[in-house]
XYZ file of C-alpha atoms in Angstrom:
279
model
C 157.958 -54.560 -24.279
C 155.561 -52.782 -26.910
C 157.320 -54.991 -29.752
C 157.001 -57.794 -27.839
C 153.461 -57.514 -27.708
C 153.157 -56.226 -30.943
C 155.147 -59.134 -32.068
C 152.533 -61.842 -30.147
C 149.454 -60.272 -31.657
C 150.882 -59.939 -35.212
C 151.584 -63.543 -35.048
C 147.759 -64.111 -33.723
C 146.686 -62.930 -36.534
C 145.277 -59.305 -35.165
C 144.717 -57.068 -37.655
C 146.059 -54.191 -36.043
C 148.874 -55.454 -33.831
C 150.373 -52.009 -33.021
C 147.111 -50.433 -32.110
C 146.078 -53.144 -30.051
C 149.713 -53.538 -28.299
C 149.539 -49.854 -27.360
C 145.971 -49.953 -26.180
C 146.902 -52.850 -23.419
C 149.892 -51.325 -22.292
C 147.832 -48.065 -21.929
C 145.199 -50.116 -19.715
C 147.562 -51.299 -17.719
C 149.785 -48.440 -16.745
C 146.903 -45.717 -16.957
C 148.409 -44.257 -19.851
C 147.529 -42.702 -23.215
C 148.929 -44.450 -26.124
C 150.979 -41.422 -26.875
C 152.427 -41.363 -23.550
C 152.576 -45.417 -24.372
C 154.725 -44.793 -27.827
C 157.102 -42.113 -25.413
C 158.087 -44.532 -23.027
C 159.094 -46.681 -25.892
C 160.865 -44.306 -27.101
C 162.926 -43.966 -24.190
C 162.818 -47.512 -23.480
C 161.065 -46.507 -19.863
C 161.067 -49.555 -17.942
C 158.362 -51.673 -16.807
C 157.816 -52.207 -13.055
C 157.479 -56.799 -13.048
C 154.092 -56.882 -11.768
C 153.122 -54.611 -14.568
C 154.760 -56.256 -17.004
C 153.157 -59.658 -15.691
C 149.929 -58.205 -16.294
C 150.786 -57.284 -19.607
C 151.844 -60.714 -20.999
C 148.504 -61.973 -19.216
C 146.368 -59.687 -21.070
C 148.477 -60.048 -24.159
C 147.947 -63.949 -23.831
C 143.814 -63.644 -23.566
C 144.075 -60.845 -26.749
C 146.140 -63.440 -29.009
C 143.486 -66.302 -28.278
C 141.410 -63.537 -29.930
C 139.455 -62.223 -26.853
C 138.105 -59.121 -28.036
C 140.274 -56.005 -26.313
C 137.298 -54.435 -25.348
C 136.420 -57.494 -23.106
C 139.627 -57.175 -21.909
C 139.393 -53.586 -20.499
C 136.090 -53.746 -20.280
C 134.998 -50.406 -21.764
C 134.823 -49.307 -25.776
C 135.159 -45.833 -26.654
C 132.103 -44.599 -29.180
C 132.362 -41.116 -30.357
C 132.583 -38.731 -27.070
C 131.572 -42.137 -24.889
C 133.098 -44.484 -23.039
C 130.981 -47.395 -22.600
C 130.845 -50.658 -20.006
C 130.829 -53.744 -22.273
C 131.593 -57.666 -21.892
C 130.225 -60.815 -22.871
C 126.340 -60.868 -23.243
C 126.213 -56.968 -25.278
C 127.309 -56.437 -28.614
C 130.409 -54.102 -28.637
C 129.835 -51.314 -30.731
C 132.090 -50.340 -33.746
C 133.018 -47.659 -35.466
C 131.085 -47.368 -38.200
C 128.034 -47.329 -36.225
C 129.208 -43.903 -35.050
C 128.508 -42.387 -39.140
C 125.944 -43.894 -38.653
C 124.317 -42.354 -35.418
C 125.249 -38.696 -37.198
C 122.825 -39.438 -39.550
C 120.335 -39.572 -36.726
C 121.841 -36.441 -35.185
C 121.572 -34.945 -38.146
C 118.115 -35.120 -38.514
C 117.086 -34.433 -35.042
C 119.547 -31.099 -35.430
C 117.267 -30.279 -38.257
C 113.892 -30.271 -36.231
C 112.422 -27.500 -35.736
C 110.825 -28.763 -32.628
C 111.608 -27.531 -29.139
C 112.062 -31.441 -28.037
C 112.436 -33.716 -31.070
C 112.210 -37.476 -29.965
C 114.497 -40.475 -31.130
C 114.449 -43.973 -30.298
C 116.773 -46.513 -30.477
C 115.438 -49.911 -31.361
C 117.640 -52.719 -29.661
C 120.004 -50.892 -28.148
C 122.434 -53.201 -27.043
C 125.082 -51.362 -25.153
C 123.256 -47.826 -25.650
C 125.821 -46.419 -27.336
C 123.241 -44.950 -30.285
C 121.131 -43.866 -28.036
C 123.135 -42.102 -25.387
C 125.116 -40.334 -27.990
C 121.934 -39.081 -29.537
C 121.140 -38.242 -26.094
C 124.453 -36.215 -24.935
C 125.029 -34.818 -28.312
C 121.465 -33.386 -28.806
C 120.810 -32.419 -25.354
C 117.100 -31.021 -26.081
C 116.421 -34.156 -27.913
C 113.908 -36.617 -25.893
C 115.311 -40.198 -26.795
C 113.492 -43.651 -26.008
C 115.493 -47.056 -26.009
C 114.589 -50.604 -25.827
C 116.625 -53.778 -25.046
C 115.639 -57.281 -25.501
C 118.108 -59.351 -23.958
C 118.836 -59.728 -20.487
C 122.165 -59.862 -20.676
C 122.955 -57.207 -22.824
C 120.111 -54.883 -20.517
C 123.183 -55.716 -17.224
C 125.031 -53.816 -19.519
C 122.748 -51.256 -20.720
C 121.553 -50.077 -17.713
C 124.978 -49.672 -16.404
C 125.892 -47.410 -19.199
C 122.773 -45.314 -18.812
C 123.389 -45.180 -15.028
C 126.772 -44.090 -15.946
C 126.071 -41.246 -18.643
C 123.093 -40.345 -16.438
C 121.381 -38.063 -19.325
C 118.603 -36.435 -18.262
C 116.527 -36.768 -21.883
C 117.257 -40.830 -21.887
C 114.597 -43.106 -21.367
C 115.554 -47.247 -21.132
C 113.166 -50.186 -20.695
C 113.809 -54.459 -21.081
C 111.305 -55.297 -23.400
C 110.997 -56.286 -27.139
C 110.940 -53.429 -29.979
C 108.587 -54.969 -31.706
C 106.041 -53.212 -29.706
C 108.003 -50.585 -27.758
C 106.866 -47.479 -26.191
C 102.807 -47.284 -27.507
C 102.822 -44.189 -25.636
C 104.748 -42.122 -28.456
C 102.966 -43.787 -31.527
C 103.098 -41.205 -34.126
C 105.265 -38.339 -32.138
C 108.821 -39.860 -33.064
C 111.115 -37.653 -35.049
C 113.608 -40.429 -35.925
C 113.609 -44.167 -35.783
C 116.980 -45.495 -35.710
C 118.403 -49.372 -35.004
C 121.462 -51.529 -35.543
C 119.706 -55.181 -35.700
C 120.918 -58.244 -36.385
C 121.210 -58.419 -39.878
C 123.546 -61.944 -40.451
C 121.879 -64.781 -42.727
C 121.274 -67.472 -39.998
C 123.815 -69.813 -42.338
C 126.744 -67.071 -42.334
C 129.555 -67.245 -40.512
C 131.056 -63.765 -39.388
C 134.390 -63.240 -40.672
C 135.963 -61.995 -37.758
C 136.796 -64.613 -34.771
C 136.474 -61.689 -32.144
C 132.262 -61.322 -33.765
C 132.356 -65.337 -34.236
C 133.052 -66.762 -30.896
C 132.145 -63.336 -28.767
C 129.351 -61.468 -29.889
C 126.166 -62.571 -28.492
C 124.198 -64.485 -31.496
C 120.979 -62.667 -30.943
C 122.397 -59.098 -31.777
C 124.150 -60.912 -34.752
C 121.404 -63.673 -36.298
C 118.405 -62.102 -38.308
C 116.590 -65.268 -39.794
C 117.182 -67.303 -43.090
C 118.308 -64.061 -45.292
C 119.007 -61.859 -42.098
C 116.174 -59.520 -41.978
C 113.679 -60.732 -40.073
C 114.497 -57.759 -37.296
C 114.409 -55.755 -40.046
C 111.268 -56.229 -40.760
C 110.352 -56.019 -37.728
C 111.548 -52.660 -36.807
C 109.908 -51.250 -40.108
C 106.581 -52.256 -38.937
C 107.080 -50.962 -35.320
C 108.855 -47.549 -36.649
C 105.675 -46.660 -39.262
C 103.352 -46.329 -35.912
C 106.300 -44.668 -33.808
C 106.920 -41.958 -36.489
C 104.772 -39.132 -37.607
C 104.636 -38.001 -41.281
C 108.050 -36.839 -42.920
C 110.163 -38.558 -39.844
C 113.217 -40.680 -40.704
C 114.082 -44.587 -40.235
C 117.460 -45.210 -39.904
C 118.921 -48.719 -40.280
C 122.289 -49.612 -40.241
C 123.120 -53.282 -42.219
C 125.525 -55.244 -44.032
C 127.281 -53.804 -47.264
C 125.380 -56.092 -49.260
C 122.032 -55.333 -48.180
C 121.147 -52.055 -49.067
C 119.172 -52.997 -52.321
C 117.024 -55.601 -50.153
C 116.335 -53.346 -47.443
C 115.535 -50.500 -50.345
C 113.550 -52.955 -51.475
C 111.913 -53.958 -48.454
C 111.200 -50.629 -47.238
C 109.395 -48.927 -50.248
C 106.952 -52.500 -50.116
C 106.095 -51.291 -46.866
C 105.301 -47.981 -47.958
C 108.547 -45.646 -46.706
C 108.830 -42.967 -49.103
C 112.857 -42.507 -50.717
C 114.543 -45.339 -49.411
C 118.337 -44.171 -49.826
C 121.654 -46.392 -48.479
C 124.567 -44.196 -47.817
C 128.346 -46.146 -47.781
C 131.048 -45.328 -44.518
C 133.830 -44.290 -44.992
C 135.723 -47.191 -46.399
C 132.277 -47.006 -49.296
C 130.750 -49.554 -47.866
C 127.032 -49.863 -47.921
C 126.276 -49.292 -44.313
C 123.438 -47.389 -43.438
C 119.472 -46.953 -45.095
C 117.475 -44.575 -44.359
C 113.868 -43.621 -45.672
C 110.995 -41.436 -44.564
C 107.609 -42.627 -42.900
């Protein structure tokens, strides 16, 4: 059965057939994918209803449906996190770039550094800044409705003790904290309203407003520099994650606004991915 469906999503088109394949059947029977590989292995059989379920999730997965709609959860870093249509599902390079955030709040010398997490989405920045820097105090924010259903589940979930959610718009989030935040960090929209994503899972599934930023794609950018200069005190840290192209715009962006050092670090694949400057 794993070739099968290995087979069915190659021929969709899914980049990673064999990951994906292994990741259903894993859903489905409760298994890990090495346990998943094993059974092939051994050709272990597959009890029918199972197996029904299998071709029925293989089916939605080939007409592109992203797999973590499918099973309803996406792992990021030591998380796993409740997503579905209406919240952005979080990737992996977003996870390089939250260490960059714990990073810096690992280097305060403050009993409780703060962080917050401008448009949150799922809450996947900001409850791993939250679980992985336990004496950390960390603030997030969530526009959308939708994606907030979502949210709050996941906070409800992780239940972190140092985590602080509200529905409202970053652009004037949390007054309360003006010039006490030890990091800024936020993964905005950052598309040119006139692109068109190159993956059909981010194309047809993603919600538009965590994708669209405006005519060139920074107009959340902007945005969240102007809210993070009154959040931050001196010498804290934005951190902005964007599009490999748009680290010299942001640069520039950011040292018009007056951010001291602007620097863009790549992923791992040396991509552009991430900017970062100091208030």
């Amino acid at each position: 059965m794993r070739e099968a469906v290995r087979g069915l999503l190659s021929a969709a088109g899914i980049s990673d057939p064999q990951v994906d394949a292994d990741l259903l059947i894993g859903f489905v029977l409760d298994a890990s994918r090495g346990r998943v590989q094993a059974m092939a292995i051994t050709d272990t059989a597959v009890s029918p209803d199972d197996a029904a379920t299998i071709n029925e999730l293989t089916t939605r997965r080939a007409a592109r449906e992203p797999l973590q709609h499918i099973t309803g959860q996406a792992p990021f870093r030591s998380l796993v996190l409740a997503v579905g249509p209406g919240v952005f599902v979080p990737r992996p390079e977003t996870e390089q770039v939250t260490q960059i955030a714990i990073d810096r709040l690992n280097q305060s010398e403050l009993p409780e550094p703060i962080a917050v997490d401008l448009g949150t989405g799922s809450g996947a920045i900001a409850l791993a800044l939250a679980t992985e820097v336990p004496r950390a105090r960390v603030f997030a924010v969530e526009k959308s409705v939708d994606a907030f259903l979502w949210t709050r589940r996941n906070f409800d979930a992780v239940a972190a003790p140092n985590a602080t959610l509200v529905l409202g718009d970053l652009a004037d989030a949390f007054p309360e904290i003006d010039g006490t935040a030890d990091v800024v960090i936020s993964n905005p929209p950052y598309i040119p309203d006139a692109a068109i994503p190159r993956e059909v899972e981010v194309r047809l599934h993603d919600p538009g407003a965590a994708l669209y930023g405006g005519e060139d794609g920074l107009d959340v950018v902007r945005a969240v520099s102007t809210r993070a200069q009154m959040l931050l005190h001196p010498g804290g840290t934005l951190i902005l994650e964007h599009g490999e192209e748009q680290g010299p715009g942001i640069r520039a962006l950011l040292a018009a606004d007056g951010w001291r050092t602007p620097r863009t670090t790549p992923d791992l694949s040396g991509r552009d991915r991430a900017t970062s400057a100091i208030r």
